[in-house]
Each structure stands twice: as C-alpha cells, then as structure tokens.
Backbone as ProteinMPNN parsed JSONL, in Angstrom:
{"seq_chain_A": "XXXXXXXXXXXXXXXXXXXXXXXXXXXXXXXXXXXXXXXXXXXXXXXXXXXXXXX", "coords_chain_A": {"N_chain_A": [[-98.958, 162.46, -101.661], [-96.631, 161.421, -101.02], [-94.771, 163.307, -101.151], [-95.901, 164.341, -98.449], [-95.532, 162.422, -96.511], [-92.559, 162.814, -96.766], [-91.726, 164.993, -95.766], [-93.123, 164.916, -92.745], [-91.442, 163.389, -92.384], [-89.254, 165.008, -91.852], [-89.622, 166.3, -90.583], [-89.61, 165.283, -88.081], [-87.162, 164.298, -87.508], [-85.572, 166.869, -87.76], [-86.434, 167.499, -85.189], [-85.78, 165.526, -83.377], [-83.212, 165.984, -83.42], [-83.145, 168.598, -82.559], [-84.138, 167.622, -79.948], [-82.135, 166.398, -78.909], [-79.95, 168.609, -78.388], [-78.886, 169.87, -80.589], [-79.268, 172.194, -81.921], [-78.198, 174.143, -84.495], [-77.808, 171.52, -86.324], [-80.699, 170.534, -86.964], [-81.789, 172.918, -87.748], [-80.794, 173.439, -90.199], [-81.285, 170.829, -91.288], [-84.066, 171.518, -91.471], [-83.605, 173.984, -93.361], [-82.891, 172.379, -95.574], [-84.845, 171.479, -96.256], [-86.706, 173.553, -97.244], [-85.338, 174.346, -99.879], [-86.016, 173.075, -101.598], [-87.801, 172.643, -104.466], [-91.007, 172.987, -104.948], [-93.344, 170.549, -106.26], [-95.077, 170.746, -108.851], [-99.072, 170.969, -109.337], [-100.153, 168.643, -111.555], [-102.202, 168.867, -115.198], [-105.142, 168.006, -115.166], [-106.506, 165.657, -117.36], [-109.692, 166.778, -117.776], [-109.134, 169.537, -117.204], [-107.658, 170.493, -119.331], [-107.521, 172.296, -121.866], [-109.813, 172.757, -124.962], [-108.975, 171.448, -127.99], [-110.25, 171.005, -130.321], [-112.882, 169.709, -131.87], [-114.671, 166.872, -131.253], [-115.443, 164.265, -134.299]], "CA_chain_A": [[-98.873, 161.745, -100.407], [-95.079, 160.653, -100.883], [-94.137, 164.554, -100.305], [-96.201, 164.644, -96.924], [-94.485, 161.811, -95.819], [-91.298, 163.062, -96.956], [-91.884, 166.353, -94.841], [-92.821, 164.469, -91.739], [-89.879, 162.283, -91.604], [-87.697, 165.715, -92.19], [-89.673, 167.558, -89.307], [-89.249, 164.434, -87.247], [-85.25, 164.601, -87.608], [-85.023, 168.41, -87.172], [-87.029, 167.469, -83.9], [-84.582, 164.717, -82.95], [-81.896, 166.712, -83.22], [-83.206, 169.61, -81.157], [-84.15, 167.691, -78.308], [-80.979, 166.057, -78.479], [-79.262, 169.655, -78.243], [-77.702, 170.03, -81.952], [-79.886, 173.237, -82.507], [-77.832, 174.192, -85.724], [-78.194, 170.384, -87.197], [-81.5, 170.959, -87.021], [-81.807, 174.486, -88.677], [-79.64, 173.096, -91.917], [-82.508, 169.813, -92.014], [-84.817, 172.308, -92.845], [-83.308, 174.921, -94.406], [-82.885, 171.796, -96.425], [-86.134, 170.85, -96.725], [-87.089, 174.918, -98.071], [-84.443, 174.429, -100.782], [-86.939, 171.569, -102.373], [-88.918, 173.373, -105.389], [-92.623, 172.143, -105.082], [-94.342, 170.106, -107.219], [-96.262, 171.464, -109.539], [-99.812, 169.825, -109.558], [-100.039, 168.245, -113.157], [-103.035, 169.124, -115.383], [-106.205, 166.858, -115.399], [-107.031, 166.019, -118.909], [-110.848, 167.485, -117.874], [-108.861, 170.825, -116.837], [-107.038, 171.007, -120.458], [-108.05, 173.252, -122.866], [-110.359, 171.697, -126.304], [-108.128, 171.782, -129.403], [-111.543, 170.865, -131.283], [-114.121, 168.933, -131.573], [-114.779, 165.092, -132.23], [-116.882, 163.775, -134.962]], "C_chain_A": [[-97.409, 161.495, -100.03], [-94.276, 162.052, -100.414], [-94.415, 164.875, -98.676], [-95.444, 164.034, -96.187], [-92.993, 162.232, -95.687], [-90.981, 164.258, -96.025], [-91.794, 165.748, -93.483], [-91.82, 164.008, -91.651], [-88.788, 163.62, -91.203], [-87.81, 166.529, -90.949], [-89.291, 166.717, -88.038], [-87.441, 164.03, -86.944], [-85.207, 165.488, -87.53], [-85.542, 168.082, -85.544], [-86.104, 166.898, -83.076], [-83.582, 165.442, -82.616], [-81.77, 168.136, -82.602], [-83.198, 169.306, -80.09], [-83.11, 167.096, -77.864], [-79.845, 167.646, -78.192], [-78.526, 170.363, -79.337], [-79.141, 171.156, -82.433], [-79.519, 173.351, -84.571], [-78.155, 172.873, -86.435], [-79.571, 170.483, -87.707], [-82.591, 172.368, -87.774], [-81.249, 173.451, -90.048], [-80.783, 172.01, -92.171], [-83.364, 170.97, -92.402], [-85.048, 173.504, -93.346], [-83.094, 174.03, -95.965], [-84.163, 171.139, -97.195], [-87.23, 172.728, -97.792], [-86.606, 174.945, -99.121], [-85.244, 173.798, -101.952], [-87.533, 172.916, -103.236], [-89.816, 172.662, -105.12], [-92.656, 171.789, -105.752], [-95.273, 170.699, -107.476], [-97.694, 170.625, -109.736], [-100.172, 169.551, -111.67], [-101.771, 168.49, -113.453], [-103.946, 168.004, -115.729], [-106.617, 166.929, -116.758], [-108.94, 166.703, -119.035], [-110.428, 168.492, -117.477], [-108.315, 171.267, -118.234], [-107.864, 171.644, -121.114], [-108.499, 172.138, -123.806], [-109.649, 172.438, -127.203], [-109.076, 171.868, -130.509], [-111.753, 169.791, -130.813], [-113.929, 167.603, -132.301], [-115.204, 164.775, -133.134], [-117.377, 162.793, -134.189]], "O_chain_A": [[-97.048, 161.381, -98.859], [-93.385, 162.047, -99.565], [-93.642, 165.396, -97.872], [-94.73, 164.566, -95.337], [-92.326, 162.028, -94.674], [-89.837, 164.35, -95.58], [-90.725, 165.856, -92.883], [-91.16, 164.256, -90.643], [-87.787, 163.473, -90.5], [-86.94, 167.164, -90.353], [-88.753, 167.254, -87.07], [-86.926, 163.447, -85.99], [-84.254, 165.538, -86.754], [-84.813, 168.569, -84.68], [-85.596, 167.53, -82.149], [-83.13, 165.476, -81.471], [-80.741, 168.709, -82.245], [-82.675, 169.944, -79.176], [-82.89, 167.078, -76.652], [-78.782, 167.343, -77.65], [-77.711, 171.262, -79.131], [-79.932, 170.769, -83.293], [-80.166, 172.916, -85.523], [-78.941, 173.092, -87.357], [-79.678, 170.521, -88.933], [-83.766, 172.492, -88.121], [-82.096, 172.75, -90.603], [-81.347, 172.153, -93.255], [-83.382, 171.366, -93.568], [-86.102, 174.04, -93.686], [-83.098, 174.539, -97.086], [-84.337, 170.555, -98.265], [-88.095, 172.747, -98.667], [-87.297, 175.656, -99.851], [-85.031, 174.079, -103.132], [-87.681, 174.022, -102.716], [-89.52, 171.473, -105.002], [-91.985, 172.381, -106.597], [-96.161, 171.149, -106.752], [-97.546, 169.547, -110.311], [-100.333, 170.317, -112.62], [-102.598, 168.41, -112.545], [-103.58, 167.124, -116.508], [-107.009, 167.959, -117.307], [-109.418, 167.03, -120.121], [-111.445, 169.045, -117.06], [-108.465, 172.471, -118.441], [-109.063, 171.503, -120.874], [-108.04, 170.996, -123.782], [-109.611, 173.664, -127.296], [-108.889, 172.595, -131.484], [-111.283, 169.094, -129.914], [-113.369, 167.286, -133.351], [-116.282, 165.284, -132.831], [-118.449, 162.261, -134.477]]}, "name": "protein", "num_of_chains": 1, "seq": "XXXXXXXXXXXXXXXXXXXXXXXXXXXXXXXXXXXXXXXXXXXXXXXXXXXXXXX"}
C-alpha cells in the first residue's frame, strides 16, 4: 500500500510540473521513479516449502 501511495504522489509531481511547463523536471521525476527496484513479495509461511514433518 505504502508503494502505491508512493507512486501517486510521484505521478502527481511529474503532473505538476508539466502543467506548470517544466517538461524535462518532470521526465527526471520519473525516470526517477523507474530507477526504484520493486519489492519483492515476501514468502507466506503456507507458500514455504515442508522441511519435515511434526510429531
């Protein structure tokens, strides 16, 4: 959720700064926002593999 937000705010400032006329400013927010590596989604302990069994 904290990345979506983090996206909107970044498309909402490249936006800003187009309709204000700063094209390039705009390009560089998100060429800066492509630069980001994703998050990887982390594994659910019911997606892990069984090492063995319980008694």
């Amino acid at each position: 959720m904290k990345r979506l937000l983090k996206k909107v705010e970044t498309l909402m400032a490249a936006a800003t700064f187009a309709e204000a006329g700063e094209h390039e400013t705009a390009r560089e927010i998100m060429k800066e926002e492509d630069k980001r590596p994703e998050k990887r989604d982390k594994i659910r302990p019911s997606q892990r593999p069984r090492t063995g069994l319980r008694a």
